[in-house]
Amino acid sequence: MALTKAQMSQLRDLRHKRHREASQRFVVEGPKVVGELIEAGHKFESIYATYRWMPDEKPPAFNLVSDDEMVRISHYPTPSCVLAVGRVNRASLLPHELDTGFTLALDGIQDPGNVGTLIRIADWFGFDRVLLSPACADLFSQKVINASMGSFARVRVITAELPPLLSSSLTSVLGCDLAGENVHELESLPAAIVVIGSEGRGLSPDVAATVNRTITIPRLGRAESLNAAVAAGIVCAQLRNRV
């Protein structure tokens, strides 16, 4: 059945955060990311695909569309062959949850690619959860989901104000600082929260005030700084290798 103009308009509108929030839906596009999320167990509300994307087993809510219809609903200048719609489902924290396990907390990281990559890093190192401050890029933006790959469906990500959560936690809250402890000499920790700030501004003052241990990645060369995701990867690897 052909898509109506109203349906096509609604699908295009999901590129904007306000429409995602209003409809409680998000969209991802492209055979790689859609395939990764299906493989990771994500259940889409609907999938629109041309004849060029025909999996061996059609997923639920599969809709065959024409190339012209895909052009009209695509969020990309060069349309893909598959576009999927999911429900926005925002996770929440249980009481005292941050006191156990490992948490990656992102403070004001606005670049969607970095946010997605950091979620993938948390997945790689077996972190229990990721916290996003409200100033971070929206978890349900297509750029974040694409960069996270299948990790979007595997990692619990909670968007919340960080200061009250971090200040009430009983575990170590680790923030990066040039004058901090050498991360490579860090002892084994049963639980920790790793806080990563934006590359331009670092940690916000309210979040920095909740840090009870500072760590640093020793600089051996002359680079001014590390990309947030690179720094997080080094810290997460060191923490998890010590467990």
mmCIF file of C-alpha atoms in Angstrom:
data_model
loop_
_atom_site.group_PDB
_atom_site.id
_atom_site.type_symbol
_atom_site.label_atom_id
_atom_site.label_comp_id
_atom_site.label_asym_id
_atom_site.label_seq_id
_atom_site.Cartn_x
_atom_site.Cartn_y
_atom_site.Cartn_z
ATOM 1 C CA MET A 1 0.000 0.000 0.000
ATOM 2 C CA ALA A 2 1.351 3.416 -0.983
ATOM 3 C CA LEU A 3 2.355 5.836 1.750
ATOM 4 C CA THR A 4 0.139 8.887 2.204
ATOM 5 C CA LYS A 5 1.517 12.414 2.146
ATOM 6 C CA ALA A 6 0.776 12.683 5.887
ATOM 7 C CA GLN A 7 2.770 9.517 6.636
ATOM 8 C CA MET A 8 5.720 10.718 4.582
ATOM 9 C CA SER A 9 5.661 14.095 6.301
ATOM 10 C CA GLN A 10 5.605 12.460 9.743
ATOM 11 C CA LEU A 11 8.586 10.276 8.878
ATOM 12 C CA ARG A 12 10.594 13.243 7.585
ATOM 13 C CA ASP A 13 9.760 15.263 10.711
ATOM 14 C CA LEU A 14 11.492 12.715 12.946
ATOM 15 C CA ARG A 15 14.841 14.238 12.021
ATOM 16 C CA HIS A 16 13.959 17.011 14.509
ATOM 17 C CA LYS A 17 14.181 16.437 18.271
ATOM 18 C CA ARG A 18 10.904 18.241 19.009
ATOM 19 C CA HIS A 19 9.000 15.892 16.721
ATOM 20 C CA ARG A 20 10.731 12.859 18.217
ATOM 21 C CA GLU A 21 9.708 14.023 21.671
ATOM 22 C CA ALA A 22 6.152 14.815 20.621
ATOM 23 C CA SER A 23 5.580 11.484 18.867
ATOM 24 C CA GLN A 24 7.886 9.403 21.101
ATOM 25 C CA ARG A 25 9.433 7.884 17.991
ATOM 26 C CA PHE A 26 12.836 7.979 16.326
ATOM 27 C CA VAL A 27 14.188 6.905 12.961
ATOM 28 C CA VAL A 28 17.342 5.223 11.711
ATOM 29 C CA GLU A 29 18.302 4.698 8.111
ATOM 30 C CA GLY A 30 20.706 2.456 6.260
ATOM 31 C CA PRO A 31 21.182 -1.313 5.914
ATOM 32 C CA LYS A 32 24.215 -1.443 8.228
ATOM 33 C CA VAL A 33 22.731 0.289 11.274
ATOM 34 C CA VAL A 34 19.246 -1.207 10.839
ATOM 35 C CA GLY A 35 20.766 -4.673 10.470
ATOM 36 C CA GLU A 36 22.999 -4.198 13.525
ATOM 37 C CA LEU A 37 20.095 -3.110 15.698
ATOM 38 C CA ILE A 38 17.883 -5.988 14.563
ATOM 39 C CA GLU A 39 20.754 -8.395 15.290
ATOM 40 C CA ALA A 40 21.179 -6.811 18.736
ATOM 41 C CA GLY A 41 17.530 -7.539 19.490
ATOM 42 C CA HIS A 42 15.948 -4.126 18.985
ATOM 43 C CA LYS A 43 12.261 -4.286 18.067
ATOM 44 C CA PHE A 44 11.259 -1.654 15.532
ATOM 45 C CA GLU A 45 7.720 -0.355 15.261
ATOM 46 C CA SER A 46 7.910 -0.269 11.474
ATOM 47 C CA ILE A 47 10.456 -0.793 8.708
ATOM 48 C CA TYR A 48 10.248 0.743 5.231
ATOM 49 C CA ALA A 49 12.444 -0.754 2.527
ATOM 50 C CA THR A 50 12.805 -0.905 -1.226
ATOM 51 C CA TYR A 51 13.291 -4.139 -3.136
ATOM 52 C CA ARG A 52 17.083 -3.575 -2.783
ATOM 53 C CA TRP A 53 16.844 -4.470 0.956
ATOM 54 C CA MET A 54 15.253 -7.876 1.189
ATOM 55 C CA PRO A 55 16.500 -9.917 4.175
ATOM 56 C CA ASP A 56 16.163 -13.686 4.138
ATOM 57 C CA GLU A 57 13.520 -13.405 6.829
ATOM 58 C CA LYS A 58 11.321 -10.316 6.786
ATOM 59 C CA PRO A 59 11.207 -8.619 10.202
ATOM 60 C CA PRO A 60 7.863 -7.679 11.804
ATOM 61 C CA ALA A 61 6.145 -4.538 10.503
ATOM 62 C CA PHE A 62 8.019 -4.745 7.181
ATOM 63 C CA ASN A 63 6.701 -2.400 4.486
ATOM 64 C CA LEU A 64 7.864 -2.504 0.880
ATOM 65 C CA VAL A 65 8.078 1.000 -0.634
ATOM 66 C CA SER A 66 9.055 2.329 -4.026
ATOM 67 C CA ASP A 67 12.310 4.138 -4.750
ATOM 68 C CA ASP A 68 10.328 7.362 -5.162
ATOM 69 C CA GLU A 69 8.696 6.936 -1.757
ATOM 70 C CA MET A 70 12.086 6.295 -0.154
ATOM 71 C CA VAL A 71 13.371 9.534 -1.670
ATOM 72 C CA ARG A 72 10.450 11.341 -0.053
ATOM 73 C CA ILE A 73 10.883 9.862 3.442
ATOM 74 C CA SER A 74 14.688 9.649 3.555
ATOM 75 C CA HIS A 75 16.651 11.872 5.924
ATOM 76 C CA TYR A 76 19.720 11.714 3.685
ATOM 77 C CA PRO A 77 20.573 13.618 0.457
ATOM 78 C CA THR A 78 21.284 10.206 -1.086
ATOM 79 C CA PRO A 79 18.507 7.922 0.149
ATOM 80 C CA SER A 80 19.257 4.509 1.549
ATOM 81 C CA CYS A 81 17.248 1.367 0.830
ATOM 82 C CA VAL A 82 15.822 0.927 4.341
ATOM 83 C CA LEU A 83 14.458 3.202 7.046
ATOM 84 C CA ALA A 84 13.194 1.973 10.425
ATOM 85 C CA VAL A 85 11.064 3.623 13.107
ATOM 86 C CA GLY A 86 11.407 2.800 16.798
ATOM 87 C CA ARG A 87 9.711 3.888 19.994
ATOM 88 C CA VAL A 88 11.510 6.315 22.294
ATOM 89 C CA ASN A 89 12.012 4.415 25.537
ATOM 90 C CA ARG A 90 14.017 6.382 28.092
ATOM 91 C CA ALA A 91 15.582 4.324 30.870
ATOM 92 C CA SER A 92 15.646 5.449 34.501
ATOM 93 C CA LEU A 93 17.909 4.651 37.445
ATOM 94 C CA LEU A 94 17.014 2.426 40.356
ATOM 95 C CA PRO A 95 17.733 3.712 43.887
ATOM 96 C CA HIS A 96 21.462 3.416 44.716
ATOM 97 C CA GLU A 97 22.153 1.808 41.344
ATOM 98 C CA LEU A 98 25.283 3.911 40.819
ATOM 99 C CA ASP A 99 26.867 2.431 43.942
ATOM 100 C CA THR A 100 27.570 -0.813 42.100
ATOM 101 C CA GLY A 101 29.192 -1.659 38.798
ATOM 102 C CA PHE A 102 30.802 0.728 36.338
ATOM 103 C CA THR A 103 29.216 3.876 34.928
ATOM 104 C CA LEU A 104 30.322 6.209 32.147
ATOM 105 C CA ALA A 105 28.907 9.712 32.710
ATOM 106 C CA LEU A 106 28.992 12.253 29.862
ATOM 107 C CA ASP A 107 28.852 15.921 30.813
ATOM 108 C CA GLY A 108 27.762 18.267 28.043
ATOM 109 C CA ILE A 109 29.159 16.311 25.081
ATOM 110 C CA GLN A 110 27.220 17.825 22.223
ATOM 111 C CA ASP A 111 28.821 16.125 19.235
ATOM 112 C CA PRO A 112 26.502 13.227 18.283
ATOM 113 C CA GLY A 113 29.352 11.190 16.833
ATOM 114 C CA ASN A 114 31.300 11.416 20.086
ATOM 115 C CA VAL A 115 28.263 10.453 22.163
ATOM 116 C CA GLY A 116 27.602 7.422 19.983
ATOM 117 C CA THR A 117 31.253 6.377 20.059
ATOM 118 C CA LEU A 118 31.345 6.697 23.856
ATOM 119 C CA ILE A 119 28.298 4.440 24.158
ATOM 120 C CA ARG A 120 30.118 1.905 21.996
ATOM 121 C CA ILE A 121 33.192 2.187 24.246
ATOM 122 C CA ALA A 122 31.028 1.513 27.301
ATOM 123 C CA ASP A 123 29.665 -1.574 25.537
ATOM 124 C CA TRP A 124 33.137 -2.792 24.560
ATOM 125 C CA PHE A 125 34.453 -2.591 28.124
ATOM 126 C CA GLY A 126 31.347 -4.053 29.735
ATOM 127 C CA PHE A 127 30.196 -0.945 31.572
ATOM 128 C CA ASP A 128 26.838 -1.340 33.270
ATOM 129 C CA ARG A 129 25.330 1.951 32.164
ATOM 130 C CA VAL A 130 25.911 5.368 30.578
ATOM 131 C CA LEU A 131 24.628 8.667 31.957
ATOM 132 C CA LEU A 132 23.997 11.626 29.654
ATOM 133 C CA SER A 133 23.557 15.127 30.995
ATOM 134 C CA PRO A 134 20.651 17.025 29.395
ATOM 135 C CA ALA A 135 23.220 19.171 27.543
ATOM 136 C CA CYS A 136 24.528 16.141 25.639
ATOM 137 C CA ALA A 137 23.422 15.280 22.117
ATOM 138 C CA ASP A 138 20.041 13.542 22.062
ATOM 139 C CA LEU A 139 20.369 9.769 22.464
ATOM 140 C CA PHE A 140 17.689 9.215 19.814
ATOM 141 C CA SER A 141 19.254 11.358 17.100
ATOM 142 C CA GLN A 142 20.204 9.302 14.072
ATOM 143 C CA LYS A 143 23.850 10.432 14.254
ATOM 144 C CA VAL A 144 24.199 9.163 17.825
ATOM 145 C CA ILE A 145 22.589 5.821 16.980
ATOM 146 C CA ASN A 146 24.707 5.379 13.844
ATOM 147 C CA ALA A 147 27.941 6.069 15.753
ATOM 148 C CA SER A 148 26.976 3.698 18.565
ATOM 149 C CA MET A 149 26.187 0.915 16.080
ATOM 150 C CA GLY A 150 24.473 -2.014 17.787
ATOM 151 C CA SER A 151 25.563 -0.740 21.214
ATOM 152 C CA PHE A 152 22.496 1.505 21.231
ATOM 153 C CA ALA A 153 20.406 -1.628 21.780
ATOM 154 C CA ARG A 154 22.747 -3.232 24.329
ATOM 155 C CA VAL A 155 23.719 -0.458 26.756
ATOM 156 C CA ARG A 156 21.381 1.163 29.294
ATOM 157 C CA VAL A 157 21.611 4.895 28.701
ATOM 158 C CA ILE A 158 19.954 7.310 31.127
ATOM 159 C CA THR A 159 19.559 11.042 30.497
ATOM 160 C CA ALA A 160 19.519 12.930 33.796
ATOM 161 C CA GLU A 161 20.988 15.853 35.717
ATOM 162 C CA LEU A 162 24.403 14.629 36.834
ATOM 163 C CA PRO A 163 25.275 16.656 39.985
ATOM 164 C CA PRO A 164 22.613 15.222 42.340
ATOM 165 C CA LEU A 165 23.241 11.664 41.123
ATOM 166 C CA LEU A 166 27.030 11.828 41.365
ATOM 167 C CA SER A 167 27.090 13.657 44.694
ATOM 168 C CA SER A 168 24.845 11.056 46.337
ATOM 169 C CA SER A 169 26.766 8.037 45.019
ATOM 170 C CA LEU A 170 28.915 6.081 47.486
ATOM 171 C CA THR A 171 31.401 4.933 44.871
ATOM 172 C CA SER A 172 34.476 6.610 43.359
ATOM 173 C CA VAL A 173 33.677 9.448 40.956
ATOM 174 C CA LEU A 174 36.676 9.789 38.649
ATOM 175 C CA GLY A 175 37.330 12.954 36.669
ATOM 176 C CA CYS A 176 40.263 13.675 34.363
ATOM 177 C CA ASP A 177 42.689 16.430 35.374
ATOM 178 C CA LEU A 178 46.297 17.133 34.426
ATOM 179 C CA ALA A 179 47.234 17.148 38.134
ATOM 180 C CA GLY A 180 45.414 13.882 38.867
ATOM 181 C CA GLU A 181 46.706 10.386 39.692
ATOM 182 C CA ASN A 182 48.335 8.429 36.899
ATOM 183 C CA VAL A 183 45.519 6.285 35.515
ATOM 184 C CA HIS A 184 47.986 3.481 34.759
ATOM 185 C CA GLU A 185 48.806 3.217 38.472
ATOM 186 C CA LEU A 186 45.196 3.124 39.618
ATOM 187 C CA GLU A 187 44.406 0.279 41.981
ATOM 188 C CA SER A 188 41.643 -2.238 41.343
ATOM 189 C CA LEU A 189 38.214 -0.724 42.018
ATOM 190 C CA PRO A 190 35.048 -2.795 42.557
ATOM 191 C CA ALA A 191 32.902 0.030 41.150
ATOM 192 C CA ALA A 192 33.426 3.504 39.713
ATOM 193 C CA ILE A 193 31.872 6.355 37.786
ATOM 194 C CA VAL A 194 34.050 7.776 35.010
ATOM 195 C CA VAL A 195 33.058 11.347 34.137
ATOM 196 C CA ILE A 196 33.947 12.708 30.704
ATOM 197 C CA GLY A 197 33.501 16.398 29.902
ATOM 198 C CA SER A 198 33.352 18.181 26.587
ATOM 199 C CA GLU A 199 36.619 18.754 24.748
ATOM 200 C CA GLY A 200 36.127 22.509 24.629
ATOM 201 C CA ARG A 201 34.980 23.239 28.200
ATOM 202 C CA GLY A 202 35.858 20.160 30.212
ATOM 203 C CA LEU A 203 33.656 19.325 33.183
ATOM 204 C CA SER A 204 31.009 21.850 34.168
ATOM 205 C CA PRO A 205 31.613 23.421 37.628
ATOM 206 C CA ASP A 206 28.661 21.651 39.271
ATOM 207 C CA VAL A 207 29.780 18.268 37.960
ATOM 208 C CA ALA A 208 33.457 18.907 38.787
ATOM 209 C CA ALA A 209 32.414 19.568 42.388
ATOM 210 C CA THR A 210 31.114 15.977 42.665
ATOM 211 C CA VAL A 211 34.428 14.371 41.601
ATOM 212 C CA ASN A 212 36.163 12.730 44.563
ATOM 213 C CA ARG A 213 39.212 11.430 42.673
ATOM 214 C CA THR A 214 41.080 12.973 39.763
ATOM 215 C CA ILE A 215 43.106 10.954 37.277
ATOM 216 C CA THR A 216 45.316 11.821 34.355
ATOM 217 C CA ILE A 217 46.586 10.083 31.241
ATOM 218 C CA PRO A 218 50.330 10.856 31.159
ATOM 219 C CA ARG A 219 51.353 12.904 28.142
ATOM 220 C CA LEU A 220 54.591 11.768 26.525
ATOM 221 C CA GLY A 221 54.408 13.928 23.407
ATOM 222 C CA ARG A 222 53.323 17.499 22.649
ATOM 223 C CA ALA A 223 49.635 17.149 21.769
ATOM 224 C CA GLU A 224 47.491 19.685 23.603
ATOM 225 C CA SER A 225 44.633 17.304 24.389
ATOM 226 C CA LEU A 226 42.956 14.005 23.599
ATOM 227 C CA ASN A 227 39.617 13.451 21.923
ATOM 228 C CA ALA A 228 36.964 12.713 24.573
ATOM 229 C CA ALA A 229 36.289 9.239 23.207
ATOM 230 C CA VAL A 230 40.000 8.368 23.040
ATOM 231 C CA ALA A 231 40.510 9.508 26.636
ATOM 232 C CA ALA A 232 37.475 7.552 27.796
ATOM 233 C CA GLY A 233 38.715 4.429 26.024
ATOM 234 C CA ILE A 234 42.085 4.587 27.798
ATOM 235 C CA VAL A 235 40.511 5.142 31.221
ATOM 236 C CA CYS A 236 37.858 2.454 30.743
ATOM 237 C CA ALA A 237 40.452 -0.071 29.566
ATOM 238 C CA GLN A 238 42.642 0.612 32.590
ATOM 239 C CA LEU A 239 39.732 0.274 35.011
ATOM 240 C CA ARG A 240 38.393 -2.947 33.543
ATOM 241 C CA ASN A 241 41.837 -4.542 33.228
ATOM 242 C CA ARG A 242 42.343 -4.000 36.962
ATOM 243 C CA VAL A 243 39.141 -5.782 38.012
#
